[in-house]
Amino acid sequence: MTMHGFTLSAEGPFDFGASLRFVEDWPATSALPSDGRALRFAYCAEADWLPIGVRVTAAPDGVAVATTRATGREIRGEVARILSLDVDGGGFAKLGQDDDVLGDLQRRSPGLRPVCFWSPWEAACWAVIVQRSSMIVAARLKQRIAERYGAEITMDGQTYAVFPPPVTLLEAGGLGLPAQKEEWLRGLARAALDGVLTTEHLRAAEPEVALAELRALPGVGPFSAGLILIRGAGAPDAFPGDEPRLFAILRQAYDLPEDATPAAYRKLAEAWRPYRSWASFLFRASTYGTGGQEVDRKRSGEWTSR
């Protein structure tokens, strides 16, 4: 297969190796085959909902990207968003100079930026599938849906099942999920087709407005809304209003009282502007491989009445 290439440059500190190591431990993507040098994935591009395979390797001052079909500005922007290369990170390191706790995390993972879901649509579906389920089981269920209803992309001798686009999932039969979750996923598919679950739409609004709009979607509560905005759309400066796992990490890191209110955590995060999402990501990422996945299993349940 002919591959089409382009490069992406990083503004500010960036280490692709750190991103790759994170992906290898991240439950949502840990099943991806890895040779320790390249990140390979396939997804339905938000720009046109058509499948595309992507290979990313390290390059001077950024990354080299190869894709299974020709790309335009939109898809290049999507890959940049996935690796948080669409944001100037020059000021992020400076935050650690004034915050010793954050600075310690930055020194432990130099150049690590948030790695996002391939699209807000896929992040939203993951948020529903993982509710009241372990992340390992959720990953298997999501993969099963991709294998049954999604396209296949062959790249570098490996075949990847692509999670289906909204229109396919809207028309699909049984997905192997509880009826309530399947209903929610179809509601999310309609929202995606209406343009709500797109990076452009979500990042055009103020974070608080975007979070409120997401919480109005079927099956999406406070935790899921934050996941979709921050790790789906890649919004660099949002702080979730209610995320018990993150609050527990921050409480321990900053020696906050057990009864600290959500307002106390929001006040703490004010010092991280305009990189509140990035700082929160570092705290979450610090727990992967050290029991953090078990914490996720216990706290990922979010069951709403919508």
Tab-separated table of C-alpha atoms in Angstrom:
chain	number	residue	atom	x	y	z
A	1	MET	CA	0.000	0.000	0.000
A	2	THR	CA	1.264	3.448	-0.904
A	3	MET	CA	1.745	5.654	2.143
A	4	HIS	CA	1.505	9.438	2.143
A	5	GLY	CA	3.806	11.387	4.428
A	6	PHE	CA	4.070	14.695	6.225
A	7	THR	CA	5.771	16.053	9.329
A	8	LEU	CA	4.472	17.850	12.395
A	9	SER	CA	6.667	20.147	14.452
A	10	ALA	CA	6.354	20.732	18.175
A	11	GLU	CA	6.350	24.168	19.712
A	12	GLY	CA	7.839	23.743	23.160
A	13	PRO	CA	9.129	20.556	24.838
A	14	PHE	CA	7.908	17.309	23.316
A	15	ASP	CA	9.125	13.722	23.517
A	16	PHE	CA	7.420	11.270	21.169
A	17	GLY	CA	9.007	8.384	23.059
A	18	ALA	CA	7.133	9.464	26.176
A	19	SER	CA	3.887	9.559	24.200
A	20	LEU	CA	4.514	6.072	22.851
A	21	ARG	CA	5.241	4.680	26.308
A	22	PHE	CA	2.018	6.190	27.587
A	23	VAL	CA	-0.023	4.635	24.769
A	24	GLU	CA	1.473	1.232	25.520
A	25	ASP	CA	0.147	1.474	29.107
A	26	TRP	CA	-3.131	3.284	28.385
A	27	PRO	CA	-5.968	0.746	28.751
A	28	ALA	CA	-7.959	2.264	25.878
A	29	THR	CA	-5.105	1.617	23.415
A	30	SER	CA	-2.821	-0.913	25.096
A	31	ALA	CA	-3.939	-3.633	22.682
A	32	LEU	CA	-2.279	-1.809	19.784
A	33	PRO	CA	0.749	-3.706	18.465
A	34	SER	CA	3.933	-1.785	19.196
A	35	ASP	CA	7.575	-2.200	18.296
A	36	GLY	CA	8.661	0.565	20.643
A	37	ARG	CA	9.460	2.939	17.777
A	38	ALA	CA	6.189	3.720	15.977
A	39	LEU	CA	2.600	4.417	16.924
A	40	ARG	CA	0.197	2.809	14.465
A	41	PHE	CA	-3.558	3.187	14.606
A	42	ALA	CA	-6.592	3.324	12.346
A	43	TYR	CA	-9.760	5.332	12.799
A	44	CYS	CA	-12.578	7.099	10.965
A	45	ALA	CA	-11.292	10.574	10.235
A	46	GLU	CA	-13.485	13.282	11.677
A	47	ALA	CA	-13.015	15.285	8.489
A	48	ASP	CA	-15.008	12.852	6.320
A	49	TRP	CA	-15.795	9.759	8.464
A	50	LEU	CA	-13.730	7.581	6.114
A	51	PRO	CA	-11.206	5.080	7.522
A	52	ILE	CA	-7.522	5.907	7.549
A	53	GLY	CA	-4.414	4.229	8.884
A	54	VAL	CA	-1.704	6.310	10.553
A	55	ARG	CA	1.916	5.576	11.408
A	56	VAL	CA	3.814	8.048	13.593
A	57	THR	CA	7.553	7.986	14.275
A	58	ALA	CA	9.964	10.385	15.909
A	59	ALA	CA	11.515	13.167	13.843
A	60	PRO	CA	13.712	16.141	14.725
A	61	ASP	CA	11.582	18.691	16.602
A	62	GLY	CA	8.404	16.658	16.159
A	63	VAL	CA	7.105	13.578	14.371
A	64	ALA	CA	6.971	12.030	10.908
A	65	VAL	CA	3.512	10.841	9.885
A	66	ALA	CA	2.557	8.365	7.154
A	67	THR	CA	-1.063	7.688	6.228
A	68	THR	CA	-2.829	5.127	4.062
A	69	ARG	CA	-4.510	7.815	1.970
A	70	ALA	CA	-3.735	11.347	0.914
A	71	THR	CA	-4.411	13.940	3.567
A	72	GLY	CA	-5.449	17.554	3.646
A	73	ARG	CA	-5.317	20.242	6.283
A	74	GLU	CA	-8.163	18.705	8.298
A	75	ILE	CA	-6.608	15.283	8.800
A	76	ARG	CA	-3.200	16.767	9.506
A	77	GLY	CA	-4.914	18.808	12.184
A	78	GLU	CA	-6.515	15.672	13.596
A	79	VAL	CA	-3.185	13.886	13.972
A	80	ALA	CA	-1.713	17.004	15.559
A	81	ARG	CA	-4.630	17.081	18.016
A	82	ILE	CA	-4.188	13.411	18.908
A	83	LEU	CA	-0.590	14.102	19.969
A	84	SER	CA	-1.323	17.601	21.354
A	85	LEU	CA	0.982	19.111	18.758
A	86	ASP	CA	-1.678	21.646	17.789
A	87	VAL	CA	-0.898	23.655	20.938
A	88	ASP	CA	2.170	25.768	21.701
A	89	GLY	CA	3.559	24.064	24.796
A	90	GLY	CA	6.301	26.567	25.433
A	91	GLY	CA	4.662	27.926	28.561
A	92	PHE	CA	3.822	24.586	30.133
A	93	ALA	CA	7.291	23.902	31.514
A	94	LYS	CA	7.271	27.288	33.232
A	95	LEU	CA	4.300	26.245	35.361
A	96	GLY	CA	6.466	23.672	37.077
A	97	GLN	CA	8.869	26.366	38.207
A	98	ASP	CA	6.177	27.822	40.458
A	99	ASP	CA	4.502	24.530	41.411
A	100	ASP	CA	6.973	22.028	42.864
A	101	VAL	CA	4.483	19.135	42.725
A	102	LEU	CA	3.711	19.657	39.051
A	103	GLY	CA	7.362	20.369	38.357
A	104	ASP	CA	8.329	16.998	39.808
A	105	LEU	CA	5.920	15.253	37.437
A	106	GLN	CA	7.345	17.188	34.492
A	107	ARG	CA	10.865	16.132	35.421
A	108	ARG	CA	9.773	12.505	35.709
A	109	SER	CA	8.108	12.564	32.269
A	110	PRO	CA	9.891	15.296	30.306
A	111	GLY	CA	8.153	16.224	27.081
A	112	LEU	CA	5.049	14.133	27.729
A	113	ARG	CA	1.932	15.773	26.301
A	114	PRO	CA	-1.637	14.488	26.445
A	115	VAL	CA	-2.371	11.680	24.011
A	116	CYS	CA	-5.982	11.917	22.891
A	117	PHE	CA	-8.577	9.544	21.541
A	118	TRP	CA	-8.636	9.429	17.759
A	119	SER	CA	-11.806	11.573	17.756
A	120	PRO	CA	-14.346	13.078	20.187
A	121	TRP	CA	-16.867	10.619	18.723
A	122	GLU	CA	-14.733	7.639	19.680
A	123	ALA	CA	-14.045	9.153	23.104
A	124	ALA	CA	-17.787	9.552	23.697
A	125	CYS	CA	-18.462	5.940	22.741
A	126	TRP	CA	-15.680	4.767	25.037
A	127	ALA	CA	-17.132	6.838	27.878
A	128	VAL	CA	-20.450	5.005	27.539
A	129	ILE	CA	-18.988	1.518	27.010
A	130	VAL	CA	-16.696	1.759	30.040
A	131	GLN	CA	-19.431	2.796	32.473
A	132	ARG	CA	-19.804	0.235	35.261
A	133	SER	CA	-17.216	-1.940	33.559
A	134	SER	CA	-13.514	-2.550	33.938
A	135	MET	CA	-11.365	-0.809	31.373
A	136	ILE	CA	-10.038	-4.163	30.163
A	137	VAL	CA	-13.538	-5.515	29.504
A	138	ALA	CA	-14.594	-2.214	27.910
A	139	ALA	CA	-11.611	-2.322	25.559
A	140	ARG	CA	-12.617	-5.829	24.445
A	141	LEU	CA	-16.221	-4.771	23.865
A	142	LYS	CA	-15.156	-1.739	21.869
A	143	GLN	CA	-12.799	-3.884	19.794
A	144	ARG	CA	-15.587	-6.396	19.153
A	145	ILE	CA	-17.848	-3.624	17.821
A	146	ALA	CA	-15.014	-2.435	15.563
A	147	GLU	CA	-14.423	-5.933	14.211
A	148	ARG	CA	-18.124	-6.536	13.539
A	149	TYR	CA	-19.170	-3.188	12.083
A	150	GLY	CA	-16.015	-1.297	11.194
A	151	ALA	CA	-13.742	-1.254	8.176
A	152	GLU	CA	-10.346	-2.918	8.095
A	153	ILE	CA	-7.081	-1.142	7.363
A	154	THR	CA	-3.894	-3.039	6.552
A	155	MET	CA	-0.701	-1.185	7.326
A	156	ASP	CA	2.859	-2.487	7.631
A	157	GLY	CA	1.574	-6.056	7.434
A	158	GLN	CA	-0.874	-5.608	10.319
A	159	THR	CA	-4.657	-5.431	9.997
A	160	TYR	CA	-6.543	-2.934	12.160
A	161	ALA	CA	-10.289	-2.926	12.807
A	162	VAL	CA	-11.627	0.631	12.665
A	163	PHE	CA	-14.276	1.729	15.136
A	164	PRO	CA	-17.338	2.485	12.969
A	165	PRO	CA	-18.499	6.008	12.079
A	166	PRO	CA	-21.719	7.435	13.539
A	167	VAL	CA	-23.968	6.576	10.582
A	168	THR	CA	-22.909	2.916	10.703
A	169	LEU	CA	-23.460	2.598	14.427
A	170	LEU	CA	-26.810	4.338	14.153
A	171	GLU	CA	-28.020	1.680	11.730
A	172	ALA	CA	-26.271	-1.309	13.329
A	173	GLY	CA	-28.113	-4.186	14.943
A	174	GLY	CA	-27.229	-5.567	18.350
A	175	LEU	CA	-23.885	-4.297	19.620
A	176	GLY	CA	-23.500	-6.813	22.430
A	177	LEU	CA	-24.061	-4.153	25.097
A	178	PRO	CA	-26.878	-3.581	27.604
A	179	ALA	CA	-29.922	-2.086	25.911
A	180	GLN	CA	-29.517	1.225	27.747
A	181	LYS	CA	-25.937	1.642	26.539
A	182	GLU	CA	-26.900	0.808	22.963
A	183	GLU	CA	-29.622	3.441	23.113
A	184	TRP	CA	-27.117	5.982	24.408
A	185	LEU	CA	-24.602	5.153	21.680
A	186	ARG	CA	-27.227	5.746	18.996
A	187	GLY	CA	-28.070	9.050	20.630
A	188	LEU	CA	-24.378	9.975	20.514
A	189	ALA	CA	-24.273	8.947	16.846
A	190	ARG	CA	-27.092	11.386	16.092
A	191	ALA	CA	-25.248	14.122	18.009
A	192	ALA	CA	-22.066	13.426	16.043
A	193	LEU	CA	-23.909	13.618	12.731
A	194	ASP	CA	-25.419	16.911	13.889
A	195	GLY	CA	-21.906	18.278	14.414
A	196	VAL	CA	-21.970	18.377	18.214
A	197	LEU	CA	-19.220	15.774	18.781
A	198	THR	CA	-16.569	17.491	16.689
A	199	THR	CA	-13.318	19.077	17.738
A	200	GLU	CA	-14.149	22.328	15.985
A	201	HIS	CA	-17.500	22.688	17.733
A	202	LEU	CA	-16.321	21.715	21.205
A	203	ARG	CA	-13.178	23.833	21.206
A	204	ALA	CA	-14.951	26.887	19.797
A	205	ALA	CA	-16.949	27.201	23.022
A	206	GLU	CA	-15.735	28.129	26.489
A	207	PRO	CA	-14.850	24.916	28.377
A	208	GLU	CA	-17.681	25.344	30.886
A	209	VAL	CA	-20.185	25.804	28.046
A	210	ALA	CA	-18.860	22.792	26.149
A	211	LEU	CA	-18.999	20.627	29.280
A	212	ALA	CA	-22.603	21.645	29.912
A	213	GLU	CA	-23.555	20.833	26.324
A	214	LEU	CA	-21.903	17.441	26.562
A	215	ARG	CA	-23.666	16.642	29.832
A	216	ALA	CA	-26.959	17.138	28.015
A	217	LEU	CA	-26.167	14.229	25.669
A	218	PRO	CA	-27.576	10.748	26.373
A	219	GLY	CA	-25.502	8.755	28.842
A	220	VAL	CA	-22.992	11.541	29.452
A	221	GLY	CA	-22.424	12.691	33.019
A	222	PRO	CA	-19.746	14.989	34.488
A	223	PHE	CA	-16.900	12.454	34.243
A	224	SER	CA	-17.714	11.496	30.652
A	225	ALA	CA	-18.133	15.124	29.581
A	226	GLY	CA	-14.635	15.936	30.836
A	227	LEU	CA	-13.204	12.894	29.077
A	228	ILE	CA	-14.791	13.849	25.755
A	229	LEU	CA	-13.712	17.491	25.886
A	230	ILE	CA	-10.206	16.972	27.237
A	231	ARG	CA	-9.131	13.618	25.823
A	232	GLY	CA	-11.449	13.626	22.792
A	233	ALA	CA	-11.395	17.181	21.483
A	234	GLY	CA	-7.995	17.858	23.047
A	235	ALA	CA	-9.041	21.116	24.737
A	236	PRO	CA	-5.824	22.249	26.459
A	237	ASP	CA	-7.312	24.367	29.234
A	238	ALA	CA	-10.314	22.631	30.755
A	239	PHE	CA	-10.696	21.250	34.257
A	240	PRO	CA	-13.356	18.630	35.041
A	241	GLY	CA	-15.772	19.701	37.724
A	242	ASP	CA	-16.276	16.220	39.167
A	243	GLU	CA	-13.701	13.488	38.649
A	244	PRO	CA	-13.161	11.442	41.830
A	245	ARG	CA	-10.056	9.679	40.570
A	246	LEU	CA	-8.260	12.908	39.666
A	247	PHE	CA	-9.374	14.525	42.905
A	248	ALA	CA	-7.960	11.579	44.876
A	249	ILE	CA	-4.602	11.912	43.103
A	250	LEU	CA	-4.477	15.665	43.717
A	251	ARG	CA	-5.556	15.265	47.322
A	252	GLN	CA	-2.621	12.975	47.994
A	253	ALA	CA	-0.124	14.988	45.944
A	254	TYR	CA	-0.979	18.325	47.567
A	255	ASP	CA	-1.876	16.953	51.009
A	256	LEU	CA	-5.423	18.289	50.854
A	257	PRO	CA	-8.003	17.323	53.497
A	258	GLU	CA	-10.283	14.362	52.861
A	259	ASP	CA	-13.326	16.630	52.828
A	260	ALA	CA	-11.890	19.063	50.245
A	261	THR	CA	-14.677	20.359	48.021
A	262	PRO	CA	-14.664	20.403	44.202
A	263	ALA	CA	-14.224	24.172	44.473
A	264	ALA	CA	-10.919	23.589	46.276
A	265	TYR	CA	-9.621	21.514	43.386
A	266	ARG	CA	-10.781	24.075	40.851
A	267	LYS	CA	-8.952	26.776	42.800
A	268	LEU	CA	-5.790	24.670	42.798
A	269	ALA	CA	-6.057	24.204	39.027
A	270	GLU	CA	-6.379	27.942	38.382
A	271	ALA	CA	-2.590	28.207	38.698
A	272	TRP	CA	-2.212	25.859	35.709
A	273	ARG	CA	-3.953	28.102	33.171
A	274	PRO	CA	-3.790	27.935	30.166
A	275	TYR	CA	-2.750	24.278	30.487
A	276	ARG	CA	-5.199	22.902	33.038
A	277	SER	CA	-5.912	19.857	30.856
A	278	TRP	CA	-2.231	19.146	30.375
A	279	ALA	CA	-1.446	19.333	34.080
A	280	SER	CA	-4.408	17.117	34.943
A	281	PHE	CA	-3.240	14.622	32.322
A	282	LEU	CA	0.208	14.359	33.927
A	283	PHE	CA	-1.344	13.558	37.292
A	284	ARG	CA	-3.599	10.889	35.780
A	285	ALA	CA	-0.777	9.441	33.686
A	286	SER	CA	1.432	9.146	36.763
A	287	THR	CA	-0.796	6.328	38.053
A	288	TYR	CA	-0.745	4.066	34.987
A	289	GLY	CA	1.301	0.980	35.680
A	290	THR	CA	1.252	1.752	39.426
A	291	GLY	CA	-2.277	0.763	40.333
A	292	GLY	CA	-3.982	3.572	38.470
A	293	GLN	CA	-5.822	1.173	36.195
A	294	GLU	CA	-7.356	-0.484	39.240
A	295	VAL	CA	-8.471	2.913	40.521
A	296	ASP	CA	-10.072	3.514	37.126
A	297	ARG	CA	-11.995	0.261	37.361
A	298	LYS	CA	-13.467	1.309	40.674
A	299	ARG	CA	-14.309	4.867	39.684
A	300	SER	CA	-15.256	4.646	36.007
A	301	GLY	CA	-18.905	3.793	36.737
A	302	GLU	CA	-21.102	6.679	35.745
A	303	TRP	CA	-24.746	5.686	35.332
A	304	THR	CA	-27.135	8.479	34.501
A	305	SER	CA	-30.879	8.447	34.094
A	306	ARG	CA	-30.940	10.078	30.657
